[in-house]
mmCIF file of C-alpha atoms in Angstrom:
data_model
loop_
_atom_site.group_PDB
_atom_site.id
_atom_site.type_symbol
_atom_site.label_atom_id
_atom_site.label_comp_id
_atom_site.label_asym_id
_atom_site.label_seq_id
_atom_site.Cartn_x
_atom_site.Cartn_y
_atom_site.Cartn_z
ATOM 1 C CA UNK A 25 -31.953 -15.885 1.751
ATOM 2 C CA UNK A 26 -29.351 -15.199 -1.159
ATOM 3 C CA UNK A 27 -29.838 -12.577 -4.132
ATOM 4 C CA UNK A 28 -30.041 -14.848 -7.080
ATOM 5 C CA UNK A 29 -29.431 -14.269 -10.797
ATOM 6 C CA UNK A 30 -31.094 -16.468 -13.713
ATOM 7 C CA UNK A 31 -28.009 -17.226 -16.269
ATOM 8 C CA UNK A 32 -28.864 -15.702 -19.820
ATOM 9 C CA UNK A 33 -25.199 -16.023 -21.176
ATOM 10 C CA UNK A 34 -25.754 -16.634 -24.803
ATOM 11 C CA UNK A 35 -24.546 -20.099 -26.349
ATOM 12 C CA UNK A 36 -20.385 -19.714 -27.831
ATOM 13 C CA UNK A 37 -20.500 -16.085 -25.667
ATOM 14 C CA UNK A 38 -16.573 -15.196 -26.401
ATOM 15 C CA UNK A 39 -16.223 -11.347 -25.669
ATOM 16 C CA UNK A 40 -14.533 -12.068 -22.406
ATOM 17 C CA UNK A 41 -13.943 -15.126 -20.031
ATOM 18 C CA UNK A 42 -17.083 -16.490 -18.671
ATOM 19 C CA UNK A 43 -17.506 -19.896 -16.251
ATOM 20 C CA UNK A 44 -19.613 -22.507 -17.495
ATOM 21 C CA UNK A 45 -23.045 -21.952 -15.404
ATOM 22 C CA UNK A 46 -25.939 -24.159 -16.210
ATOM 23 C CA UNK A 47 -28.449 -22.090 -17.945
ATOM 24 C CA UNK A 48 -31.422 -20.677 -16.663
ATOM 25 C CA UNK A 49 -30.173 -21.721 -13.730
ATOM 26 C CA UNK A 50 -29.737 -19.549 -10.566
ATOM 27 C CA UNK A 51 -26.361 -17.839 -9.633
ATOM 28 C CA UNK A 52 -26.001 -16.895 -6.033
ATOM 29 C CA UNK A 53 -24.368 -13.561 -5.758
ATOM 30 C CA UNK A 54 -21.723 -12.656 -3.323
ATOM 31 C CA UNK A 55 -18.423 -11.555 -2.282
ATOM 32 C CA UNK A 56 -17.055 -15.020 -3.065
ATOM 33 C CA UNK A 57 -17.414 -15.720 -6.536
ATOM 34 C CA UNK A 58 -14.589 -15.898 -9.383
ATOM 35 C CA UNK A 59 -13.626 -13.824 -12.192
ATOM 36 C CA UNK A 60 -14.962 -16.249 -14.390
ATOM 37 C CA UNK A 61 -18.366 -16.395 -12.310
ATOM 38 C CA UNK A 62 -18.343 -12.289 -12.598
ATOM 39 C CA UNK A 63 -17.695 -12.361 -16.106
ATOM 40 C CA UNK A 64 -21.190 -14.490 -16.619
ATOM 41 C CA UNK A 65 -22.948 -12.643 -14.234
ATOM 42 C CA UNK A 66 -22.049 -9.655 -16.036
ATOM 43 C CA UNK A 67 -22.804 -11.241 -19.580
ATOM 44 C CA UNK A 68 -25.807 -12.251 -18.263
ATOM 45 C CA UNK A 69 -27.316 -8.838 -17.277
ATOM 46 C CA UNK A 70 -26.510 -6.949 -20.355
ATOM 47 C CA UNK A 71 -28.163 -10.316 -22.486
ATOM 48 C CA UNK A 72 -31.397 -9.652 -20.127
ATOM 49 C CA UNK A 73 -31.505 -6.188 -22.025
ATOM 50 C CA UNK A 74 -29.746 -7.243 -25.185
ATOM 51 C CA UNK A 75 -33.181 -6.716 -27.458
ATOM 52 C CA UNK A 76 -33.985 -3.440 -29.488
ATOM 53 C CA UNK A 77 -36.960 -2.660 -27.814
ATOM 54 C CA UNK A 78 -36.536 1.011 -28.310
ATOM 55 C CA UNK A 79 -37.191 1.896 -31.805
ATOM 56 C CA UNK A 80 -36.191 6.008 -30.922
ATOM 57 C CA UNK A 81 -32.967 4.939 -29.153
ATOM 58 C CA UNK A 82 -29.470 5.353 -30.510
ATOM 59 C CA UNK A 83 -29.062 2.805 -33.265
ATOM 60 C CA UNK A 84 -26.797 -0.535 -32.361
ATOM 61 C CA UNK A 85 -23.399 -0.577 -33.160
ATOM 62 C CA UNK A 86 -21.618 -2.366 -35.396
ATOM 63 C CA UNK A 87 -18.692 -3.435 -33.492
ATOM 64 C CA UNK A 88 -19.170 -6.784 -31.320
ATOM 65 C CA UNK A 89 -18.279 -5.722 -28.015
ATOM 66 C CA UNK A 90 -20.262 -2.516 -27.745
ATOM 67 C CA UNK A 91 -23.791 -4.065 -30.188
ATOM 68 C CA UNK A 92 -23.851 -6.608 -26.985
ATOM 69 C CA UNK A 93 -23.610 -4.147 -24.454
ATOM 70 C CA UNK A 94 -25.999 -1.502 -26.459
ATOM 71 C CA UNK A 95 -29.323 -2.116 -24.608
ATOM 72 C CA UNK A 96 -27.694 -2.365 -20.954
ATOM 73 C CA UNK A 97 -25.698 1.278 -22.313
ATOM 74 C CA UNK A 98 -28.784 2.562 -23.369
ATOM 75 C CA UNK A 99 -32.190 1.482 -21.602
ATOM 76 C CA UNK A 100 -33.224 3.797 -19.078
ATOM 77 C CA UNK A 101 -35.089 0.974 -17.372
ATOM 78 C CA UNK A 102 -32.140 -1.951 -17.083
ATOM 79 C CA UNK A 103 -33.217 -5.396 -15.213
ATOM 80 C CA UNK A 104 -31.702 -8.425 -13.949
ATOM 81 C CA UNK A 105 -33.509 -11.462 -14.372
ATOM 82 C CA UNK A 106 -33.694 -13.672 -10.814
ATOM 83 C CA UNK A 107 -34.728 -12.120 -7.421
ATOM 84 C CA UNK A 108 -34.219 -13.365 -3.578
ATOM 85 C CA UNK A 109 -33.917 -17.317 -3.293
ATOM 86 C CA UNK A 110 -34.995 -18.629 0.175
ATOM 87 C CA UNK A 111 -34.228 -21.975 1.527
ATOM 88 C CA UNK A 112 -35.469 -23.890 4.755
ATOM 89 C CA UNK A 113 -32.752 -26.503 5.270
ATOM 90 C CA UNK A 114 -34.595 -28.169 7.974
ATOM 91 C CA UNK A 115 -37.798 -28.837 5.801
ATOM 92 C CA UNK A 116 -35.530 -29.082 2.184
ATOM 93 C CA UNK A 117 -37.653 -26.365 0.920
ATOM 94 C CA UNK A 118 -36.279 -23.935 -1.479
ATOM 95 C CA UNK A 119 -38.326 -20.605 -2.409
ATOM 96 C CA UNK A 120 -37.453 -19.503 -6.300
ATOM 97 C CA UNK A 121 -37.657 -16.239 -7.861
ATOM 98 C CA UNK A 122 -40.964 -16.655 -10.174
ATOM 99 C CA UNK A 123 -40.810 -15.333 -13.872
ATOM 100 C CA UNK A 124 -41.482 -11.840 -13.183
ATOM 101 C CA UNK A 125 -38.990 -11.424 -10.625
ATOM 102 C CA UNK A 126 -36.055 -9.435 -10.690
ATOM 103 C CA UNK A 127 -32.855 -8.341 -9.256
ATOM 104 C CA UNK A 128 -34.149 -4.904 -9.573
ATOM 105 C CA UNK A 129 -37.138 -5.481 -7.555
ATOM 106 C CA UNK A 130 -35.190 -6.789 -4.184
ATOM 107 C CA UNK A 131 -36.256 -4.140 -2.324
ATOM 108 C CA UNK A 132 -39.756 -4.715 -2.579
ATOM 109 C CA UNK A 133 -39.507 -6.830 0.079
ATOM 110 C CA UNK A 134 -38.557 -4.236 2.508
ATOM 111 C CA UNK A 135 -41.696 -2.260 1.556
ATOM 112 C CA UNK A 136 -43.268 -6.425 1.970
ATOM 113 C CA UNK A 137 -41.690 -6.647 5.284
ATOM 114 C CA UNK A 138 -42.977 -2.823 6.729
ATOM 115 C CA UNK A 139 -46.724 -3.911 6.045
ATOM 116 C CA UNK A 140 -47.105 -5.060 2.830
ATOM 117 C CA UNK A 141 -49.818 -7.985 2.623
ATOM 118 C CA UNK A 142 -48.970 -9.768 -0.713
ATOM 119 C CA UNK A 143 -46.257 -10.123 -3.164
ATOM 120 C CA UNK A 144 -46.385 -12.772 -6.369
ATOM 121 C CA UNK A 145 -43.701 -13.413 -8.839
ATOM 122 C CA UNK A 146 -44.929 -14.868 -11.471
ATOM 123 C CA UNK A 147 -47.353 -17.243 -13.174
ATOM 124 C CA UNK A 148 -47.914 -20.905 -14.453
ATOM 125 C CA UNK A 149 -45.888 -23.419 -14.507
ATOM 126 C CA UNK A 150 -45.011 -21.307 -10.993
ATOM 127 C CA UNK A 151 -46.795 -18.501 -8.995
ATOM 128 C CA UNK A 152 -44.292 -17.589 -6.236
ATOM 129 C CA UNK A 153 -45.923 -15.482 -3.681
ATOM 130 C CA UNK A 154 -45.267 -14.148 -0.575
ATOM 131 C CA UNK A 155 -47.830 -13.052 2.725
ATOM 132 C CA UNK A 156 -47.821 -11.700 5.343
ATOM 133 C CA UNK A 157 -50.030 -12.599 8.728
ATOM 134 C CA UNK A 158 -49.538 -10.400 11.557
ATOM 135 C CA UNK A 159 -45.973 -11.028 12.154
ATOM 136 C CA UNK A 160 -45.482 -14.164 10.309
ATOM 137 C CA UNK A 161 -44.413 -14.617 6.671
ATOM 138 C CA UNK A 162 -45.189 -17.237 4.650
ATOM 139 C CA UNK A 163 -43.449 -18.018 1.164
ATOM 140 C CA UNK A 164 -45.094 -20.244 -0.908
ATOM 141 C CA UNK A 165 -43.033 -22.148 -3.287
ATOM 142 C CA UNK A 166 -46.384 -22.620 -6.011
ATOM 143 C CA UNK A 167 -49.791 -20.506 -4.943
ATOM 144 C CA UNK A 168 -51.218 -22.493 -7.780
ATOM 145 C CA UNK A 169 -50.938 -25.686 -6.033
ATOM 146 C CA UNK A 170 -53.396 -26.496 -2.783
ATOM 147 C CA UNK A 171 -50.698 -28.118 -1.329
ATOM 148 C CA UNK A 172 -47.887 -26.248 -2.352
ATOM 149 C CA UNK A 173 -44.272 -26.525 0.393
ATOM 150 C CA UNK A 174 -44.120 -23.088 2.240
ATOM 151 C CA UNK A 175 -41.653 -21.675 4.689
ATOM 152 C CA UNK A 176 -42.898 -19.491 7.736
ATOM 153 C CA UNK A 177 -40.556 -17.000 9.023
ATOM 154 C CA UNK A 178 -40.924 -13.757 11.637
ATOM 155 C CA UNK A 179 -41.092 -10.834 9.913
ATOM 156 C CA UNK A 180 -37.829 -9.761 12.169
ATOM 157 C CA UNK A 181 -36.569 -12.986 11.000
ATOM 158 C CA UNK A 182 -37.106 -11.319 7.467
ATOM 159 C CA UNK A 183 -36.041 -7.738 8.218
ATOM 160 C CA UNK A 184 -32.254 -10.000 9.183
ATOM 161 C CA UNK A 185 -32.508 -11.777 6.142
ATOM 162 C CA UNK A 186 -32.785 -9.005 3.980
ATOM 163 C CA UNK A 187 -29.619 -7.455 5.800
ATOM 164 C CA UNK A 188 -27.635 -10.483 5.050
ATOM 165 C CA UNK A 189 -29.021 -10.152 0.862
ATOM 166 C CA UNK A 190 -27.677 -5.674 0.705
ATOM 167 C CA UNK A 191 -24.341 -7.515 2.253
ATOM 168 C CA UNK A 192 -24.160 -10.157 -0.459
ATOM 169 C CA UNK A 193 -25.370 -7.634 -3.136
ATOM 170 C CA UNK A 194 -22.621 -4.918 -2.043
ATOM 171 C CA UNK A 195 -19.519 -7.779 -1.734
ATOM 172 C CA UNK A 196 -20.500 -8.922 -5.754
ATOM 173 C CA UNK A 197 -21.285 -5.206 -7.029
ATOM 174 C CA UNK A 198 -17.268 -4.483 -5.175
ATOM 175 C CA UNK A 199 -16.153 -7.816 -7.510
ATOM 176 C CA UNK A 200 -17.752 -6.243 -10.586
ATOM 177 C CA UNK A 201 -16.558 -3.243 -10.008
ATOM 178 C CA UNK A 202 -13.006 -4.211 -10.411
ATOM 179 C CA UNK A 203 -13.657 -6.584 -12.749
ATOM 180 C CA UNK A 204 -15.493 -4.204 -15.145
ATOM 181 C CA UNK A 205 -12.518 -1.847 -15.111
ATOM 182 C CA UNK A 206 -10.300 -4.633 -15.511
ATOM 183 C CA UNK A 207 -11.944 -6.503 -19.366
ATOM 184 C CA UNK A 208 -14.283 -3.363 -20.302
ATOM 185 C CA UNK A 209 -11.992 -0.295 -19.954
ATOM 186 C CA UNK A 210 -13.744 1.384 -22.916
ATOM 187 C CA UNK A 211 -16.987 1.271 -21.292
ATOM 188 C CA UNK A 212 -16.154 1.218 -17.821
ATOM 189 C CA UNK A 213 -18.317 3.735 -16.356
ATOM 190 C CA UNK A 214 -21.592 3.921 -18.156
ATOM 191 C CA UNK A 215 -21.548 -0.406 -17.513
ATOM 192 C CA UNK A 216 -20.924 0.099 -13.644
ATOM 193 C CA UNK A 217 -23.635 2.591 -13.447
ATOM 194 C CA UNK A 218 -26.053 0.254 -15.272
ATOM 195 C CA UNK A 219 -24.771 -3.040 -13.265
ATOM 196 C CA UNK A 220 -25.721 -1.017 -10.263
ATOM 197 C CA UNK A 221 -29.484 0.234 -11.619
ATOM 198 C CA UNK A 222 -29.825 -3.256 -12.200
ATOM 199 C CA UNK A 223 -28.990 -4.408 -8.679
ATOM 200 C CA UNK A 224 -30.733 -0.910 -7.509
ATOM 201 C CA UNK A 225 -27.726 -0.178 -5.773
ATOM 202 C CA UNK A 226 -25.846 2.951 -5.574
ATOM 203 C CA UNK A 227 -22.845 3.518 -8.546
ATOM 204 C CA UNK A 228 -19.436 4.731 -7.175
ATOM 205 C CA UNK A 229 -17.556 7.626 -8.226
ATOM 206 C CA UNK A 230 -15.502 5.858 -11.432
ATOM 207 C CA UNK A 231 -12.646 7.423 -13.207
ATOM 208 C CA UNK A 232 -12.605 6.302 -16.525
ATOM 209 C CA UNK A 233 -9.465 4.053 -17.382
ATOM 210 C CA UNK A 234 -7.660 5.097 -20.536
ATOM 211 C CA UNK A 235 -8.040 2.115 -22.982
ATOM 212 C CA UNK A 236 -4.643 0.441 -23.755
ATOM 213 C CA UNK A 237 -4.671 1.144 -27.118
ATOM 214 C CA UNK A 238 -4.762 4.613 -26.396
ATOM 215 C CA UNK A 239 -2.139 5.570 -23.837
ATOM 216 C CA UNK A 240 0.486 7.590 -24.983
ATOM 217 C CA UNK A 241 4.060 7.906 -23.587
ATOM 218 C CA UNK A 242 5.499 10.802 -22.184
ATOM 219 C CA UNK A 243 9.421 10.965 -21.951
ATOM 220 C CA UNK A 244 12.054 13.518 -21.389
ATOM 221 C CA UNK A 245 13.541 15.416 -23.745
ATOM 222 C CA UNK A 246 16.859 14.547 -25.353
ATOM 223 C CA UNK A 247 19.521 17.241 -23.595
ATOM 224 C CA UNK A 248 20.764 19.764 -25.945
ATOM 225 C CA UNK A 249 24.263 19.495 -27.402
ATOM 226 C CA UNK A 250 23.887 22.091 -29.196
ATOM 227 C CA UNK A 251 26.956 24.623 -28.625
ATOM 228 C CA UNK A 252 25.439 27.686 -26.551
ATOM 229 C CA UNK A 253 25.428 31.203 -28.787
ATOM 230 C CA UNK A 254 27.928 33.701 -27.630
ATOM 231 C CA UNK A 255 26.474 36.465 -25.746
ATOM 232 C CA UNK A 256 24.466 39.881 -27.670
ATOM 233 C CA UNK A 257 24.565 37.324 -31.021
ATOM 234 C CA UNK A 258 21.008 37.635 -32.372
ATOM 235 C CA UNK A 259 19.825 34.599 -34.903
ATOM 236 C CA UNK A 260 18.674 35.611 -38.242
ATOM 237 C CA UNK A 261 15.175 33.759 -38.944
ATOM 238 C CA UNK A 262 15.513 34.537 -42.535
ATOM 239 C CA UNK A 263 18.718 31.781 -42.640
#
């Protein structure tokens, strides 16, 4: 079981680096991926809530950089298109996030796992679904199709799985992390926070990072040559 992410980065993106990921396809998150797979992970979240859908929100910038990032900056409710992707090796059966699945829902599946009895993810051309019998899950890869592949699982087999997907969510929202401080210093914070609503993770503590063009240089004060006043002379100010 691997938290997945469905790649939304727009055609010609150019705002940062970004690796070339098929689209619409699935990106497995972890602790292992590059800068370049970060970067379109990251482009891909704020695209998911790139549309002005809030006609009383702040109006969109003009400015490239912060018009992309305006709906993940400013949505209260920020999403993540993909979900949890199982695979059976044994059987070659892979279990997709459906079309109303998202990154933000993962933890559904604890409340799934604790007694839960049925959880679907989308709808035609694929109905995802998961069940629960007693203490045996089954995923069905299409509950549209009579004989759709499934995988069976314990549900303590699922409680370990789920572990192993807050592990792999935690190591990629560390790599963002430092990579949004690193290529979005302007908007470090607010993005962090809204990468991590989107993961429905917890956001660090961040201290902004003064933007390069910004910084300004302190140095020492040239030493005074100046010849010292003799003693009890007062200067006139009027001179």
């Amino acid at each position: 079981m691997r938290p997945v992410l469905e790649m939304c980065t727009p055609d010609g993106f150019d705002l940062w680096p970004v690796a070339d990921v098929e689209r619409f396809g699935f990106l497995p998150l972890g602790g292992e991926l590059s800068p370049a797979e970060v970067g379109a992970a990251i482009a891909s979240i704020a695209s998911c809530n790139g549309s002005d859908n809030d006609e009383d929100g702040p109006t969109r910038p003009a400015d490239p950089l912060a018009s992309f990032l305006h709906g993940l900056l400013t949505f209260e409710d920020v999403f993540a298109a993909g979900g949890l992707q199982v695979t059976d090796t044994s059987a070659g059966v892979t279990f997709q996030p459906g079309c109303c699945d998202g990154l933000e829902d993962w933890r559904d599946w604890h409340q799934f796992a604790d007694g839960g009895s049925l959880l679907g993810f989308g709808h035609t051309p694929m109905s995802p679904m998961a069940e629960r019998f007693g203490d045996t899950v089954r995923l069905t890869v299409d509950g549209e199709q009579s004989d759709s592949p499934m995988i069976e699982l314990s549900v303590a087999e699922l409680r370990t799985l789920l572990e192993a997907v807050e592990r792999d969510l935690a190591e990629f929202f560390a790599l963002a992390t430092d990579w949004i401080l690193q290529h979005l210093p302007g908007h470090g914070a607010p993005v962090i926070a809204a990468v991590a609503r989107a993961l429905d993770l917890a956001a660090p503590a961040v201290t902004p990072t003064p933007h390069p063009d910004f910084l300004i240089t302190v140095t020492d004060p040239a030493p005074d040559t100046r010849p010292a006043r003799p003693a009890g002379v007062v200067r006139d100010l009027r001179a």
